[in-house]
Amino acid sequence: MSLENCSIIDFPVIHDPRGNLTFIEGDNHIPFEIARVYYLYDVPGGAQRGGHAHRELSQLIIAMSGSFDVHLDDGAEKRTFHLNRSYYGLHVCPMIWREIDNFSSGSVCLVLASHRYDESDYFRDHGEFRSAVKEGQGDLLS
Ligand code: TYD
């Protein structure tokens, strides 16, 4: 998996003078079934979240309110996405290191996830993550 597999996905918007509406269907608007939803809120100024990668998990990250930066790293390349609207999200595929920072005051980060919480799916050490990426590349070459 590489950064090329991670991209912004635009969701449908039903414009209405009473207020806009957006909806997301698993395996339709996003490329996986939704097994879990979680959100970050009351994030203090200057805080950083993430700092890990996942073996199997795919995620869709949305700035439900406010804004923040998502830094992605596939072990070879890095890219930063600034999220600030609730009608699009960032698809983060497995084996991508992510860090989230620059949260605006009152922001809410919503995450749709392909699997339930499983600590054994995490790489929490960047060195271990990089080694696993290199091993994966070795598998592909052999
Ligand atoms: P973590 O995934 O490290 O948070 P973030 O990536 O947003 O910085 O999770 C922080 C803590 O919350 C950790 O102890 C695991 C726990 N947790 C759950 O119990 N269930 C969940 O669905 C998530 C995402 C985290």
PDB file of C-alpha atoms and ligand atoms in Angstrom:
ATOM      1  CA  MET A   1       0.000   0.000   0.000  1.00  0.00           C
ATOM      2  CA  SER A   2       1.278   3.485  -0.775  1.00  0.00           C
ATOM      3  CA  LEU A   3       0.169   7.092  -0.537  1.00  0.00           C
ATOM      4  CA  GLU A   4      -1.238   6.749  -4.053  1.00  0.00           C
ATOM      5  CA  ASN A   5      -4.006   4.602  -2.533  1.00  0.00           C
ATOM      6  CA  CYS A   6      -4.964   7.378  -0.091  1.00  0.00           C
ATOM      7  CA  SER A   7      -7.146  10.151  -1.433  1.00  0.00           C
ATOM      8  CA  ILE A   8      -9.864  12.657  -0.695  1.00  0.00           C
ATOM      9  CA  ILE A   9     -13.391  11.322  -1.242  1.00  0.00           C
ATOM     10  CA  ASP A  10     -16.247  13.769  -1.860  1.00  0.00           C
ATOM     11  CA  PHE A  11     -19.604  12.787  -0.355  1.00  0.00           C
ATOM     12  CA  PRO A  12     -23.064  13.607  -1.681  1.00  0.00           C
ATOM     13  CA  VAL A  13     -24.498  16.932  -0.509  1.00  0.00           C
ATOM     14  CA  ILE A  14     -28.226  17.649  -0.442  1.00  0.00           C
ATOM     15  CA  HIS A  15     -28.345  21.444  -0.496  1.00  0.00           C
ATOM     16  CA  ASP A  16     -31.306  22.849   1.358  1.00  0.00           C
ATOM     17  CA  PRO A  17     -32.124  26.347   2.605  1.00  0.00           C
ATOM     18  CA  ARG A  18     -32.920  24.703   5.951  1.00  0.00           C
ATOM     19  CA  GLY A  19     -29.360  23.350   6.156  1.00  0.00           C
ATOM     20  CA  ASN A  20     -27.306  20.958   4.065  1.00  0.00           C
ATOM     21  CA  LEU A  21     -27.272  17.173   4.450  1.00  0.00           C
ATOM     22  CA  THR A  22     -24.486  14.707   3.657  1.00  0.00           C
ATOM     23  CA  PHE A  23     -24.670  10.927   3.841  1.00  0.00           C
ATOM     24  CA  ILE A  24     -22.124   8.121   3.624  1.00  0.00           C
ATOM     25  CA  GLU A  25     -22.912   4.484   2.808  1.00  0.00           C
ATOM     26  CA  GLY A  26     -20.314   1.811   3.571  1.00  0.00           C
ATOM     27  CA  ASP A  27     -18.997  -0.023   0.501  1.00  0.00           C
ATOM     28  CA  ASN A  28     -20.676   2.585  -1.687  1.00  0.00           C
ATOM     29  CA  HIS A  29     -19.365   6.091  -1.053  1.00  0.00           C
ATOM     30  CA  ILE A  30     -16.303   4.679   0.724  1.00  0.00           C
ATOM     31  CA  PRO A  31     -14.435   1.487  -0.294  1.00  0.00           C
ATOM     32  CA  PHE A  32     -15.184  -0.553   2.842  1.00  0.00           C
ATOM     33  CA  GLU A  33     -18.025  -1.583   5.123  1.00  0.00           C
ATOM     34  CA  ILE A  34     -18.173   0.507   8.300  1.00  0.00           C
ATOM     35  CA  ALA A  35     -17.542  -1.608  11.410  1.00  0.00           C
ATOM     36  CA  ARG A  36     -16.767   1.221  13.835  1.00  0.00           C
ATOM     37  CA  VAL A  37     -17.140   4.975  14.255  1.00  0.00           C
ATOM     38  CA  TYR A  38     -15.113   7.092  16.662  1.00  0.00           C
ATOM     39  CA  TYR A  39     -14.397  10.774  17.070  1.00  0.00           C
ATOM     40  CA  LEU A  40     -11.872  13.098  18.618  1.00  0.00           C
ATOM     41  CA  TYR A  41     -13.176  16.234  20.321  1.00  0.00           C
ATOM     42  CA  ASP A  42     -12.193  18.655  23.111  1.00  0.00           C
ATOM     43  CA  VAL A  43      -8.685  18.491  21.625  1.00  0.00           C
ATOM     44  CA  PRO A  44      -6.469  21.003  23.453  1.00  0.00           C
ATOM     45  CA  GLY A  45      -4.444  23.502  21.410  1.00  0.00           C
ATOM     46  CA  GLY A  46      -1.119  22.100  20.192  1.00  0.00           C
ATOM     47  CA  ALA A  47      -2.100  18.450  20.732  1.00  0.00           C
ATOM     48  CA  GLN A  48      -1.114  15.699  18.323  1.00  0.00           C
ATOM     49  CA  ARG A  49      -3.125  12.509  17.758  1.00  0.00           C
ATOM     50  CA  GLY A  50      -2.389   9.374  15.770  1.00  0.00           C
ATOM     51  CA  GLY A  51       1.279   8.468  15.676  1.00  0.00           C
ATOM     52  CA  HIS A  52       0.684   4.937  14.450  1.00  0.00           C
ATOM     53  CA  ALA A  53      -0.125   2.748  11.441  1.00  0.00           C
ATOM     54  CA  HIS A  54      -2.453  -0.216  10.981  1.00  0.00           C
ATOM     55  CA  ARG A  55      -1.818  -3.614   9.437  1.00  0.00           C
ATOM     56  CA  GLU A  56      -5.333  -4.249   8.094  1.00  0.00           C
ATOM     57  CA  LEU A  57      -7.501  -1.291   9.047  1.00  0.00           C
ATOM     58  CA  SER A  58      -8.839   1.182   6.480  1.00  0.00           C
ATOM     59  CA  GLN A  59     -10.162   4.494   7.730  1.00  0.00           C
ATOM     60  CA  LEU A  60     -12.002   7.528   6.463  1.00  0.00           C
ATOM     61  CA  ILE A  61     -11.164  10.730   8.352  1.00  0.00           C
ATOM     62  CA  ILE A  62     -13.565  13.692   8.256  1.00  0.00           C
ATOM     63  CA  ALA A  63     -13.343  17.183   9.772  1.00  0.00           C
ATOM     64  CA  MET A  64     -16.926  17.124  11.059  1.00  0.00           C
ATOM     65  CA  SER A  65     -16.362  20.587  12.526  1.00  0.00           C
ATOM     66  CA  GLY A  66     -13.384  22.949  12.349  1.00  0.00           C
ATOM     67  CA  SER A  67     -10.111  21.867  10.774  1.00  0.00           C
ATOM     68  CA  PHE A  68      -6.864  19.942  11.299  1.00  0.00           C
ATOM     69  CA  ASP A  69      -3.914  18.526   9.354  1.00  0.00           C
ATOM     70  CA  VAL A  70      -3.393  14.820   8.623  1.00  0.00           C
ATOM     71  CA  HIS A  71       0.209  13.845   7.848  1.00  0.00           C
ATOM     72  CA  LEU A  72       0.571  10.522   6.002  1.00  0.00           C
ATOM     73  CA  ASP A  73       3.757   8.494   5.519  1.00  0.00           C
ATOM     74  CA  ASP A  74       3.975   5.213   3.584  1.00  0.00           C
ATOM     75  CA  GLY A  75       7.600   4.599   4.564  1.00  0.00           C
ATOM     76  CA  ALA A  76       8.869   6.161   1.338  1.00  0.00           C
ATOM     77  CA  GLU A  77       6.858   9.341   0.813  1.00  0.00           C
ATOM     78  CA  LYS A  78       5.045  11.821   3.049  1.00  0.00           C
ATOM     79  CA  ARG A  79       2.038  13.994   2.331  1.00  0.00           C
ATOM     80  CA  THR A  80      -0.106  16.382   4.380  1.00  0.00           C
ATOM     81  CA  PHE A  81      -3.840  16.944   3.906  1.00  0.00           C
ATOM     82  CA  HIS A  82      -5.670  19.895   5.474  1.00  0.00           C
ATOM     83  CA  LEU A  83      -9.244  18.823   6.273  1.00  0.00           C
ATOM     84  CA  ASN A  84     -11.806  21.561   6.916  1.00  0.00           C
ATOM     85  CA  ARG A  85     -15.190  20.496   5.495  1.00  0.00           C
ATOM     86  CA  SER A  86     -17.741  17.869   6.566  1.00  0.00           C
ATOM     87  CA  TYR A  87     -18.655  16.888   2.972  1.00  0.00           C
ATOM     88  CA  TYR A  88     -15.356  15.210   2.130  1.00  0.00           C
ATOM     89  CA  GLY A  89     -12.963  12.883   3.871  1.00  0.00           C
ATOM     90  CA  LEU A  90      -9.518  11.340   3.585  1.00  0.00           C
ATOM     91  CA  HIS A  91      -9.301   7.625   2.871  1.00  0.00           C
ATOM     92  CA  VAL A  92      -6.316   6.143   4.710  1.00  0.00           C
ATOM     93  CA  CYS A  93      -5.517   2.592   3.610  1.00  0.00           C
ATOM     94  CA  PRO A  94      -3.582   0.002   5.668  1.00  0.00           C
ATOM     95  CA  MET A  95       0.184   0.332   6.259  1.00  0.00           C
ATOM     96  CA  ILE A  96       0.205   4.135   6.348  1.00  0.00           C
ATOM     97  CA  TRP A  97       1.681   6.009   9.310  1.00  0.00           C
ATOM     98  CA  ARG A  98      -0.566   8.947  10.286  1.00  0.00           C
ATOM     99  CA  GLU A  99      -0.266  11.926  12.589  1.00  0.00           C
ATOM    100  CA  ILE A 100      -2.971  14.537  13.134  1.00  0.00           C
ATOM    101  CA  ASP A 101      -2.275  18.031  14.457  1.00  0.00           C
ATOM    102  CA  ASN A 102      -3.076  21.737  14.032  1.00  0.00           C
ATOM    103  CA  PHE A 103      -6.601  21.188  15.427  1.00  0.00           C
ATOM    104  CA  SER A 104      -8.683  24.353  15.372  1.00  0.00           C
ATOM    105  CA  SER A 105     -10.570  25.271  18.526  1.00  0.00           C
ATOM    106  CA  GLY A 106     -13.739  23.188  18.871  1.00  0.00           C
ATOM    107  CA  SER A 107     -12.894  20.886  15.969  1.00  0.00           C
ATOM    108  CA  VAL A 108     -14.291  17.367  15.736  1.00  0.00           C
ATOM    109  CA  CYS A 109     -12.442  14.592  13.873  1.00  0.00           C
ATOM    110  CA  LEU A 110     -14.794  11.790  12.854  1.00  0.00           C
ATOM    111  CA  VAL A 111     -13.290   8.444  11.815  1.00  0.00           C
ATOM    112  CA  LEU A 112     -15.112   5.636   9.992  1.00  0.00           C
ATOM    113  CA  ALA A 113     -13.207   2.368  10.350  1.00  0.00           C
ATOM    114  CA  SER A 114     -13.333  -0.960   8.504  1.00  0.00           C
ATOM    115  CA  HIS A 115     -12.797  -3.105  11.622  1.00  0.00           C
ATOM    116  CA  ARG A 116     -13.545  -3.049  15.322  1.00  0.00           C
ATOM    117  CA  TYR A 117     -10.832  -1.880  17.697  1.00  0.00           C
ATOM    118  CA  ASP A 118      -7.915  -4.325  17.848  1.00  0.00           C
ATOM    119  CA  GLU A 119      -4.653  -3.233  19.481  1.00  0.00           C
ATOM    120  CA  SER A 120      -2.743  -6.032  17.694  1.00  0.00           C
ATOM    121  CA  ASP A 121      -3.506  -4.293  14.377  1.00  0.00           C
ATOM    122  CA  TYR A 122      -1.422  -1.235  15.420  1.00  0.00           C
ATOM    123  CA  PHE A 123       2.182  -0.341  14.680  1.00  0.00           C
ATOM    124  CA  ARG A 124       2.945   2.183  17.423  1.00  0.00           C
ATOM    125  CA  ASP A 125       6.697   2.249  16.766  1.00  0.00           C
ATOM    126  CA  HIS A 126       7.797   4.032  13.589  1.00  0.00           C
ATOM    127  CA  GLY A 127      10.944   1.896  13.285  1.00  0.00           C
ATOM    128  CA  GLU A 128       8.889  -1.312  13.394  1.00  0.00           C
ATOM    129  CA  PHE A 129       6.536   0.159  10.809  1.00  0.00           C
ATOM    130  CA  ARG A 130       9.422   1.019   8.469  1.00  0.00           C
ATOM    131  CA  SER A 131      10.881  -2.494   8.862  1.00  0.00           C
ATOM    132  CA  ALA A 132       7.519  -4.049   8.046  1.00  0.00           C
ATOM    133  CA  VAL A 133       7.197  -1.842   4.951  1.00  0.00           C
ATOM    134  CA  LYS A 134      10.668  -2.949   3.809  1.00  0.00           C
ATOM    135  CA  GLU A 135       9.814  -6.625   4.443  1.00  0.00           C
ATOM    136  CA  GLY A 136       6.623  -6.177   2.439  1.00  0.00           C
ATOM    137  CA  GLN A 137       8.610  -4.734  -0.428  1.00  0.00           C
ATOM    138  CA  GLY A 138      10.968  -7.722  -0.175  1.00  0.00           C
ATOM    139  CA  ASP A 139       7.972 -10.077  -0.407  1.00  0.00           C
ATOM    140  CA  LEU A 140       6.803  -8.285  -3.530  1.00  0.00           C
ATOM    141  CA  LEU A 141      10.266  -8.495  -5.153  1.00  0.00           C
ATOM    142  CA  SER A 142      10.892 -12.191  -4.341  1.00  0.00           C
TER     143      SER A 142
HETATM  144  P1  TYD B   1      -5.490   5.738  19.510  1.00  0.00           P
HETATM  145  O1  TYD B   1      -5.975   4.942  18.341  1.00  0.00           O
HETATM  146  O2  TYD B   1      -4.027   5.665  19.827  1.00  0.00           O
HETATM  147  O3  TYD B   1      -5.900   7.269  19.330  1.00  0.00           O
HETATM  148  P2  TYD B   1      -5.512   8.339  18.207  1.00  0.00           P
HETATM  149  O4  TYD B   1      -5.031   7.614  17.003  1.00  0.00           O
HETATM  150  O5  TYD B   1      -6.755   9.071  17.926  1.00  0.00           O
HETATM  151  O6  TYD B   1      -4.497   9.263  18.770  1.00  0.00           O
HETATM  152  O7  TYD B   1      -6.346   5.314  20.776  1.00  0.00           O
HETATM  153  C1  TYD B   1      -6.208   5.987  22.009  1.00  0.00           C
HETATM  154  C2  TYD B   1      -6.716   5.063  23.114  1.00  0.00           C
HETATM  155  O8  TYD B   1      -8.106   4.787  22.935  1.00  0.00           O
HETATM  156  C3  TYD B   1      -6.006   3.717  23.166  1.00  0.00           C
HETATM  157  O9  TYD B   1      -5.794   3.381  24.523  1.00  0.00           O
HETATM  158  C4  TYD B   1      -6.984   2.752  22.568  1.00  0.00           C
HETATM  159  C5  TYD B   1      -8.333   3.370  22.841  1.00  0.00           C
HETATM  160  N1  TYD B   1      -9.308   3.118  21.756  1.00  0.00           N
HETATM  161  C6  TYD B   1     -10.323   2.215  21.966  1.00  0.00           C
HETATM  162  O10 TYD B   1     -10.449   1.595  23.039  1.00  0.00           O
HETATM  163  N2  TYD B   1     -11.224   1.994  20.955  1.00  0.00           N
HETATM  164  C7  TYD B   1     -11.132   2.642  19.760  1.00  0.00           C
HETATM  165  O11 TYD B   1     -11.976   2.409  18.851  1.00  0.00           O
HETATM  166  C8  TYD B   1     -10.049   3.561  19.559  1.00  0.00           C
HETATM  167  C9  TYD B   1      -9.875   4.299  18.252  1.00  0.00           C
HETATM  168  C10 TYD B   1      -9.164   3.774  20.584  1.00  0.00           C
END
